């Protein structure tokens, strides 16, 4: 399953990109909030196609000129690697469902404060305006959010969730809005997107043809690997941005 959101990472090396043939599912996330991240415990040796960043975490990038200029970046995460842990934004200290669910912060701040290896933005949220995209503060998530077995925001119809379970499995699913406490307790980290753009190797018909910066999460066919995918955008001389269909492709 695939979902779009923007990527923030610590230190990246420019390398050739591997193929995207092992994406099986993908769905879109917002570029400004509720980071979900990966923690890894040590640096790995150099590789050939992918550049290892940490044990179980590798990076690649691709520059394309057609149909427009774009820079794509991918992080590949091995769910079975020792030291890998997924972390999502947790509850606000003054938690109140659908009002003050969590504390808004930039992905870079989230990464630094939690001493993480790689972080990406996730859920859409409100209030959303010119001020809130640059400042910290109380916010309400749109769609599912959970961290370490604790519910942050209930699932919503039409907002697929990326979920990593405590048994080291991951799924992109449409969760029941009345998800049980027992089910939430099984979840290590969960966030929500807005649309699935690839399932079982097939891209659905998507009417929205707008180009924007995109971030997505994908899961390999065998379920072992999670992919964070990003394309930069709104920078004509660097990267224009992609449509949702192009993200799926």
PDB file of C-alpha atoms in Angstrom:
ATOM      1  CA  UNK A   1       0.000   0.000   0.000  1.00  0.00           C
ATOM      2  CA  UNK A   2       1.303   3.488  -0.628  1.00  0.00           C
ATOM      3  CA  UNK A   3       0.606   6.837   0.968  1.00  0.00           C
ATOM      4  CA  UNK A   4       2.207  10.227   0.289  1.00  0.00           C
ATOM      5  CA  UNK A   5       4.123  12.402   2.826  1.00  0.00           C
ATOM      6  CA  UNK A   6       7.411  14.343   2.972  1.00  0.00           C
ATOM      7  CA  UNK A   7      10.712  12.933   4.210  1.00  0.00           C
ATOM      8  CA  UNK A   8      13.190  14.344   6.701  1.00  0.00           C
ATOM      9  CA  UNK A   9      16.424  12.480   7.383  1.00  0.00           C
ATOM     10  CA  UNK A  10      19.626  13.007   9.291  1.00  0.00           C
ATOM     11  CA  UNK A  11      22.519  12.476   6.856  1.00  0.00           C
ATOM     12  CA  UNK A  12      22.044  11.081   3.356  1.00  0.00           C
ATOM     13  CA  UNK A  13      24.461  10.000   0.629  1.00  0.00           C
ATOM     14  CA  UNK A  14      23.641  10.422  -3.073  1.00  0.00           C
ATOM     15  CA  UNK A  15      23.468   7.019  -4.730  1.00  0.00           C
ATOM     16  CA  UNK A  16      21.765   5.298  -7.654  1.00  0.00           C
ATOM     17  CA  UNK A  17      18.189   4.271  -6.989  1.00  0.00           C
ATOM     18  CA  UNK A  18      17.110   0.661  -6.978  1.00  0.00           C
ATOM     19  CA  UNK A  19      13.961  -0.403  -8.762  1.00  0.00           C
ATOM     20  CA  UNK A  20      10.522   0.175  -7.270  1.00  0.00           C
ATOM     21  CA  UNK A  21       9.310  -3.273  -8.332  1.00  0.00           C
ATOM     22  CA  UNK A  22       8.853  -4.520  -4.783  1.00  0.00           C
ATOM     23  CA  UNK A  23       6.336  -1.857  -3.774  1.00  0.00           C
ATOM     24  CA  UNK A  24       3.065  -3.667  -3.194  1.00  0.00           C
ATOM     25  CA  UNK A  25       0.868  -1.080  -1.495  1.00  0.00           C
ATOM     26  CA  UNK A  26       1.090   2.698  -1.130  1.00  0.00           C
ATOM     27  CA  UNK A  27      -1.301   5.877   0.407  1.00  0.00           C
ATOM     28  CA  UNK A  28      -0.810  10.034   0.722  1.00  0.00           C
ATOM     29  CA  UNK A  29       0.061  11.841   3.919  1.00  0.00           C
ATOM     30  CA  UNK A  30       0.414  15.498   4.742  1.00  0.00           C
ATOM     31  CA  UNK A  31       3.808  17.160   4.541  1.00  0.00           C
ATOM     32  CA  UNK A  32       3.644  19.173   7.727  1.00  0.00           C
ATOM     33  CA  UNK A  33       2.697  17.119  10.760  1.00  0.00           C
ATOM     34  CA  UNK A  34       2.515  14.082  13.017  1.00  0.00           C
ATOM     35  CA  UNK A  35       5.866  12.508  12.179  1.00  0.00           C
ATOM     36  CA  UNK A  36       6.310   8.771  12.175  1.00  0.00           C
ATOM     37  CA  UNK A  37       9.947   7.725  12.491  1.00  0.00           C
ATOM     38  CA  UNK A  38      12.457   4.928  12.697  1.00  0.00           C
ATOM     39  CA  UNK A  39      15.111   4.422  15.330  1.00  0.00           C
ATOM     40  CA  UNK A  40      18.187   2.336  14.486  1.00  0.00           C
ATOM     41  CA  UNK A  41      21.120   1.562  16.730  1.00  0.00           C
ATOM     42  CA  UNK A  42      24.265   1.613  14.603  1.00  0.00           C
ATOM     43  CA  UNK A  43      25.797   2.633  11.286  1.00  0.00           C
ATOM     44  CA  UNK A  44      26.172  -0.024   8.585  1.00  0.00           C
ATOM     45  CA  UNK A  45      28.929  -0.553   6.009  1.00  0.00           C
ATOM     46  CA  UNK A  46      28.802   0.789   2.445  1.00  0.00           C
ATOM     47  CA  UNK A  47      26.637  -0.981  -0.105  1.00  0.00           C
ATOM     48  CA  UNK A  48      26.365  -1.128  -3.895  1.00  0.00           C
ATOM     49  CA  UNK A  49      22.845  -0.120  -4.989  1.00  0.00           C
ATOM     50  CA  UNK A  50      21.482   1.185  -1.701  1.00  0.00           C
ATOM     51  CA  UNK A  51      23.583   3.268   0.670  1.00  0.00           C
ATOM     52  CA  UNK A  52      23.244   1.843   4.194  1.00  0.00           C
ATOM     53  CA  UNK A  53      22.645   4.485   6.854  1.00  0.00           C
ATOM     54  CA  UNK A  54      22.145   2.244   9.879  1.00  0.00           C
ATOM     55  CA  UNK A  55      21.621  -1.453  10.427  1.00  0.00           C
ATOM     56  CA  UNK A  56      18.373  -2.190   8.597  1.00  0.00           C
ATOM     57  CA  UNK A  57      18.053   1.294   7.042  1.00  0.00           C
ATOM     58  CA  UNK A  58      19.212   2.069   3.470  1.00  0.00           C
ATOM     59  CA  UNK A  59      18.863   5.094   1.184  1.00  0.00           C
ATOM     60  CA  UNK A  60      18.672   5.765  -2.567  1.00  0.00           C
ATOM     61  CA  UNK A  61      17.747   8.695  -4.795  1.00  0.00           C
ATOM     62  CA  UNK A  62      16.758   9.228  -8.413  1.00  0.00           C
ATOM     63  CA  UNK A  63      16.736  12.302 -10.665  1.00  0.00           C
ATOM     64  CA  UNK A  64      14.304  12.272 -13.603  1.00  0.00           C
ATOM     65  CA  UNK A  65      13.672  14.831 -16.356  1.00  0.00           C
ATOM     66  CA  UNK A  66      10.456  13.454 -17.900  1.00  0.00           C
ATOM     67  CA  UNK A  67       7.620  14.200 -17.805  1.00  0.00           C
ATOM     68  CA  UNK A  68       9.033  16.969 -15.572  1.00  0.00           C
ATOM     69  CA  UNK A  69      12.180  17.543 -13.524  1.00  0.00           C
ATOM     70  CA  UNK A  70      11.903  15.684 -10.223  1.00  0.00           C
ATOM     71  CA  UNK A  71      14.136  14.434  -7.418  1.00  0.00           C
ATOM     72  CA  UNK A  72      12.936  11.241  -5.729  1.00  0.00           C
ATOM     73  CA  UNK A  73      14.356   9.880  -2.482  1.00  0.00           C
ATOM     74  CA  UNK A  74      13.713   6.506  -0.874  1.00  0.00           C
ATOM     75  CA  UNK A  75      14.515   4.963   2.486  1.00  0.00           C
ATOM     76  CA  UNK A  76      14.224   1.186   2.830  1.00  0.00           C
ATOM     77  CA  UNK A  77      13.665  -0.206   6.325  1.00  0.00           C
ATOM     78  CA  UNK A  78      14.082  -3.873   7.277  1.00  0.00           C
ATOM     79  CA  UNK A  79      11.422  -4.733   9.847  1.00  0.00           C
ATOM     80  CA  UNK A  80      13.423  -7.796  10.900  1.00  0.00           C
ATOM     81  CA  UNK A  81      16.673  -5.925  11.585  1.00  0.00           C
ATOM     82  CA  UNK A  82      17.818  -5.684  15.191  1.00  0.00           C
ATOM     83  CA  UNK A  83      17.409  -2.231  16.725  1.00  0.00           C
ATOM     84  CA  UNK A  84      14.585  -1.014  14.468  1.00  0.00           C
ATOM     85  CA  UNK A  85      11.731   0.729  16.276  1.00  0.00           C
ATOM     86  CA  UNK A  86       8.902   2.839  14.826  1.00  0.00           C
ATOM     87  CA  UNK A  87       7.768   5.905  16.741  1.00  0.00           C
ATOM     88  CA  UNK A  88       4.765   8.155  16.061  1.00  0.00           C
ATOM     89  CA  UNK A  89       3.671  11.407  17.681  1.00  0.00           C
ATOM     90  CA  UNK A  90       1.978  10.586  20.991  1.00  0.00           C
ATOM     91  CA  UNK A  91      -0.781  12.176  23.005  1.00  0.00           C
ATOM     92  CA  UNK A  92      -0.756  15.792  24.095  1.00  0.00           C
ATOM     93  CA  UNK A  93      -0.032  16.301  27.799  1.00  0.00           C
ATOM     94  CA  UNK A  94      -3.459  17.964  28.008  1.00  0.00           C
ATOM     95  CA  UNK A  95      -5.058  15.356  25.769  1.00  0.00           C
ATOM     96  CA  UNK A  96      -8.667  15.859  24.712  1.00  0.00           C
ATOM     97  CA  UNK A  97     -10.057  13.760  21.812  1.00  0.00           C
ATOM     98  CA  UNK A  98     -10.812  15.725  18.628  1.00  0.00           C
ATOM     99  CA  UNK A  99      -9.626  18.964  20.257  1.00  0.00           C
ATOM    100  CA  UNK A 100      -6.106  18.697  21.719  1.00  0.00           C
ATOM    101  CA  UNK A 101      -5.003  15.273  20.590  1.00  0.00           C
ATOM    102  CA  UNK A 102      -1.311  15.935  20.146  1.00  0.00           C
ATOM    103  CA  UNK A 103       1.447  18.537  20.104  1.00  0.00           C
ATOM    104  CA  UNK A 104       2.361  19.950  16.694  1.00  0.00           C
ATOM    105  CA  UNK A 105       6.079  20.153  15.815  1.00  0.00           C
ATOM    106  CA  UNK A 106       8.322  20.040  12.765  1.00  0.00           C
ATOM    107  CA  UNK A 107       9.723  16.741  11.596  1.00  0.00           C
ATOM    108  CA  UNK A 108      13.272  17.938  12.294  1.00  0.00           C
ATOM    109  CA  UNK A 109      12.369  18.821  15.884  1.00  0.00           C
ATOM    110  CA  UNK A 110      10.635  15.470  16.328  1.00  0.00           C
ATOM    111  CA  UNK A 111      13.680  13.639  14.995  1.00  0.00           C
ATOM    112  CA  UNK A 112      16.140  15.560  17.189  1.00  0.00           C
ATOM    113  CA  UNK A 113      14.122  15.428  20.404  1.00  0.00           C
ATOM    114  CA  UNK A 114      13.556  11.670  20.126  1.00  0.00           C
ATOM    115  CA  UNK A 115      17.100  10.889  18.900  1.00  0.00           C
ATOM    116  CA  UNK A 116      15.801   9.131  15.790  1.00  0.00           C
ATOM    117  CA  UNK A 117      17.508   8.051  12.582  1.00  0.00           C
ATOM    118  CA  UNK A 118      14.866   8.873   9.959  1.00  0.00           C
ATOM    119  CA  UNK A 119      11.579  10.779  10.184  1.00  0.00           C
ATOM    120  CA  UNK A 120       8.703  11.667   7.850  1.00  0.00           C
ATOM    121  CA  UNK A 121       5.555  13.748   8.232  1.00  0.00           C
ATOM    122  CA  UNK A 122       2.194  12.038   8.301  1.00  0.00           C
ATOM    123  CA  UNK A 123      -1.394  13.043   9.149  1.00  0.00           C
ATOM    124  CA  UNK A 124      -3.280  16.058   7.959  1.00  0.00           C
ATOM    125  CA  UNK A 125      -4.353  18.117  10.964  1.00  0.00           C
ATOM    126  CA  UNK A 126      -6.211  21.167  12.151  1.00  0.00           C
ATOM    127  CA  UNK A 127      -6.000  24.010  12.701  1.00  0.00           C
ATOM    128  CA  UNK A 128      -3.987  24.296   9.466  1.00  0.00           C
ATOM    129  CA  UNK A 129      -2.857  27.743   8.346  1.00  0.00           C
ATOM    130  CA  UNK A 130       0.224  29.852   7.576  1.00  0.00           C
ATOM    131  CA  UNK A 131       1.078  30.123  11.267  1.00  0.00           C
ATOM    132  CA  UNK A 132       0.543  26.521  12.376  1.00  0.00           C
ATOM    133  CA  UNK A 133       2.747  25.049   9.653  1.00  0.00           C
ATOM    134  CA  UNK A 134       5.711  26.873  11.207  1.00  0.00           C
ATOM    135  CA  UNK A 135       4.972  26.733  14.932  1.00  0.00           C
ATOM    136  CA  UNK A 136       4.466  24.202  17.689  1.00  0.00           C
ATOM    137  CA  UNK A 137       1.136  23.917  19.470  1.00  0.00           C
ATOM    138  CA  UNK A 138      -2.019  21.935  20.209  1.00  0.00           C
ATOM    139  CA  UNK A 139      -3.504  20.146  17.208  1.00  0.00           C
ATOM    140  CA  UNK A 140      -6.121  17.608  16.236  1.00  0.00           C
ATOM    141  CA  UNK A 141      -5.236  14.794  13.829  1.00  0.00           C
ATOM    142  CA  UNK A 142      -7.354  13.844  10.845  1.00  0.00           C
ATOM    143  CA  UNK A 143      -7.515  10.082  10.764  1.00  0.00           C
ATOM    144  CA  UNK A 144      -5.848   7.402  12.838  1.00  0.00           C
ATOM    145  CA  UNK A 145      -2.961   8.024  15.183  1.00  0.00           C
ATOM    146  CA  UNK A 146      -1.400   5.744  17.807  1.00  0.00           C
ATOM    147  CA  UNK A 147       1.930   5.263  19.517  1.00  0.00           C
ATOM    148  CA  UNK A 148       3.180   2.459  21.747  1.00  0.00           C
ATOM    149  CA  UNK A 149      -0.262   0.952  22.190  1.00  0.00           C
ATOM    150  CA  UNK A 150      -2.003   4.228  23.051  1.00  0.00           C
ATOM    151  CA  UNK A 151      -4.707   5.746  20.840  1.00  0.00           C
ATOM    152  CA  UNK A 152      -4.105   9.360  19.807  1.00  0.00           C
ATOM    153  CA  UNK A 153      -6.817   9.802  17.153  1.00  0.00           C
ATOM    154  CA  UNK A 154      -9.636   7.505  15.997  1.00  0.00           C
ATOM    155  CA  UNK A 155      -9.664   6.096  12.452  1.00  0.00           C
ATOM    156  CA  UNK A 156     -11.808   7.951   9.906  1.00  0.00           C
ATOM    157  CA  UNK A 157     -13.497   6.568   6.777  1.00  0.00           C
ATOM    158  CA  UNK A 158     -11.525   7.405   3.634  1.00  0.00           C
ATOM    159  CA  UNK A 159      -8.228   7.901   5.472  1.00  0.00           C
ATOM    160  CA  UNK A 160      -6.128   4.714   5.160  1.00  0.00           C
ATOM    161  CA  UNK A 161      -3.746   3.996   8.005  1.00  0.00           C
ATOM    162  CA  UNK A 162      -0.117   2.869   7.981  1.00  0.00           C
ATOM    163  CA  UNK A 163       0.306   0.637  11.025  1.00  0.00           C
ATOM    164  CA  UNK A 164       3.371  -1.075  12.479  1.00  0.00           C
ATOM    165  CA  UNK A 165       2.522  -3.719  15.052  1.00  0.00           C
ATOM    166  CA  UNK A 166       4.582  -4.746  18.045  1.00  0.00           C
ATOM    167  CA  UNK A 167       5.212  -8.130  16.394  1.00  0.00           C
ATOM    168  CA  UNK A 168       7.254  -6.316  13.679  1.00  0.00           C
ATOM    169  CA  UNK A 169       4.593  -6.593  10.958  1.00  0.00           C
ATOM    170  CA  UNK A 170       3.238  -3.622   9.000  1.00  0.00           C
ATOM    171  CA  UNK A 171       0.028  -2.961   7.063  1.00  0.00           C
ATOM    172  CA  UNK A 172      -1.775  -0.205   5.204  1.00  0.00           C
ATOM    173  CA  UNK A 173      -5.427  -0.689   6.072  1.00  0.00           C
ATOM    174  CA  UNK A 174      -8.795   0.969   6.521  1.00  0.00           C
ATOM    175  CA  UNK A 175      -9.373   0.628  10.245  1.00  0.00           C
ATOM    176  CA  UNK A 176     -12.720   0.476  12.011  1.00  0.00           C
ATOM    177  CA  UNK A 177     -13.577   3.903  13.511  1.00  0.00           C
ATOM    178  CA  UNK A 178     -14.594   1.956  16.626  1.00  0.00           C
ATOM    179  CA  UNK A 179     -11.258   0.176  16.929  1.00  0.00           C
ATOM    180  CA  UNK A 180     -11.013  -1.675  20.242  1.00  0.00           C
ATOM    181  CA  UNK A 181      -8.530  -0.922  23.017  1.00  0.00           C
ATOM    182  CA  UNK A 182      -7.168  -4.470  22.676  1.00  0.00           C
ATOM    183  CA  UNK A 183      -6.383  -3.878  18.990  1.00  0.00           C
ATOM    184  CA  UNK A 184      -4.681  -0.541  19.690  1.00  0.00           C
ATOM    185  CA  UNK A 185      -2.479  -2.185  22.335  1.00  0.00           C
ATOM    186  CA  UNK A 186      -0.977  -4.386  19.600  1.00  0.00           C
ATOM    187  CA  UNK A 187       0.215  -1.325  17.647  1.00  0.00           C
ATOM    188  CA  UNK A 188       3.713   0.143  17.970  1.00  0.00           C
ATOM    189  CA  UNK A 189       3.012   3.172  15.729  1.00  0.00           C
ATOM    190  CA  UNK A 190       0.198   4.222  13.430  1.00  0.00           C
ATOM    191  CA  UNK A 191      -0.606   7.259  11.250  1.00  0.00           C
ATOM    192  CA  UNK A 192      -3.161   8.092   8.555  1.00  0.00           C
ATOM    193  CA  UNK A 193      -3.006   9.189   4.932  1.00  0.00           C
ATOM    194  CA  UNK A 194      -5.573  10.299   2.403  1.00  0.00           C
ATOM    195  CA  UNK A 195      -5.503   7.851  -0.510  1.00  0.00           C
ATOM    196  CA  UNK A 196      -4.056   4.509  -1.579  1.00  0.00           C
ATOM    197  CA  UNK A 197      -2.189   4.968  -4.861  1.00  0.00           C
ATOM    198  CA  UNK A 198      -0.844   1.453  -5.435  1.00  0.00           C
ATOM    199  CA  UNK A 199      -2.164  -1.974  -4.440  1.00  0.00           C
ATOM    200  CA  UNK A 200      -0.773  -5.299  -5.594  1.00  0.00           C
ATOM    201  CA  UNK A 201       1.246  -3.565  -8.308  1.00  0.00           C
ATOM    202  CA  UNK A 202      -1.786  -1.796  -9.781  1.00  0.00           C
ATOM    203  CA  UNK A 203      -2.371   1.965  -9.753  1.00  0.00           C
ATOM    204  CA  UNK A 204      -6.049   2.911  -9.375  1.00  0.00           C
ATOM    205  CA  UNK A 205      -7.666   5.657 -11.439  1.00  0.00           C
ATOM    206  CA  UNK A 206      -7.005   8.943  -9.643  1.00  0.00           C
ATOM    207  CA  UNK A 207      -8.763  12.086 -10.855  1.00  0.00           C
ATOM    208  CA  UNK A 208      -6.536  14.537  -8.990  1.00  0.00           C
ATOM    209  CA  UNK A 209      -3.706  15.505 -11.395  1.00  0.00           C
ATOM    210  CA  UNK A 210      -2.153  18.313  -9.311  1.00  0.00           C
ATOM    211  CA  UNK A 211       1.615  18.350  -8.852  1.00  0.00           C
ATOM    212  CA  UNK A 212       2.937  18.784  -5.326  1.00  0.00           C
ATOM    213  CA  UNK A 213       5.755  17.599  -3.076  1.00  0.00           C
ATOM    214  CA  UNK A 214       4.742  14.057  -2.118  1.00  0.00           C
ATOM    215  CA  UNK A 215       5.620  11.583   0.575  1.00  0.00           C
ATOM    216  CA  UNK A 216       4.518   7.957   0.606  1.00  0.00           C
ATOM    217  CA  UNK A 217       4.976   4.779   2.550  1.00  0.00           C
ATOM    218  CA  UNK A 218       5.148   1.373   0.892  1.00  0.00           C
ATOM    219  CA  UNK A 219       5.373  -2.228   2.063  1.00  0.00           C
ATOM    220  CA  UNK A 220       7.176  -4.966   0.119  1.00  0.00           C
ATOM    221  CA  UNK A 221       5.262  -7.953  -1.248  1.00  0.00           C
ATOM    222  CA  UNK A 222       6.729 -10.247   1.406  1.00  0.00           C
ATOM    223  CA  UNK A 223       5.975  -7.760   4.192  1.00  0.00           C
ATOM    224  CA  UNK A 224       9.592  -7.515   5.331  1.00  0.00           C
ATOM    225  CA  UNK A 225      10.471  -4.009   4.137  1.00  0.00           C
ATOM    226  CA  UNK A 226       8.888  -0.601   4.631  1.00  0.00           C
ATOM    227  CA  UNK A 227       9.721   2.169   2.157  1.00  0.00           C
ATOM    228  CA  UNK A 228       9.567   5.897   2.800  1.00  0.00           C
ATOM    229  CA  UNK A 229       9.296   7.643  -0.580  1.00  0.00           C
ATOM    230  CA  UNK A 230       9.542  11.394  -1.179  1.00  0.00           C
ATOM    231  CA  UNK A 231       9.586  13.699  -4.148  1.00  0.00           C
ATOM    232  CA  UNK A 232      10.579  17.333  -3.660  1.00  0.00           C
ATOM    233  CA  UNK A 233       8.380  19.968  -5.288  1.00  0.00           C
ATOM    234  CA  UNK A 234       7.572  23.602  -6.130  1.00  0.00           C
ATOM    235  CA  UNK A 235      11.226  24.185  -7.099  1.00  0.00           C
ATOM    236  CA  UNK A 236      11.331  24.485 -10.939  1.00  0.00           C
ATOM    237  CA  UNK A 237      15.139  24.233 -11.208  1.00  0.00           C
ATOM    238  CA  UNK A 238      15.386  21.349  -8.726  1.00  0.00           C
ATOM    239  CA  UNK A 239      12.155  19.329  -8.489  1.00  0.00           C
ATOM    240  CA  UNK A 240       8.651  20.248  -9.696  1.00  0.00           C
ATOM    241  CA  UNK A 241       6.570  17.704  -7.777  1.00  0.00           C
ATOM    242  CA  UNK A 242       4.508  14.658  -8.715  1.00  0.00           C
ATOM    243  CA  UNK A 243       0.898  13.704  -9.270  1.00  0.00           C
ATOM    244  CA  UNK A 244      -0.612  10.959  -7.112  1.00  0.00           C
ATOM    245  CA  UNK A 245      -0.639   8.668 -10.136  1.00  0.00           C
ATOM    246  CA  UNK A 246       3.091   9.203 -10.668  1.00  0.00           C
ATOM    247  CA  UNK A 247       3.714   8.366  -7.011  1.00  0.00           C
ATOM    248  CA  UNK A 248       1.942   5.060  -7.497  1.00  0.00           C
ATOM    249  CA  UNK A 249       3.804   4.341 -10.726  1.00  0.00           C
TER     250      UNK A 249
END
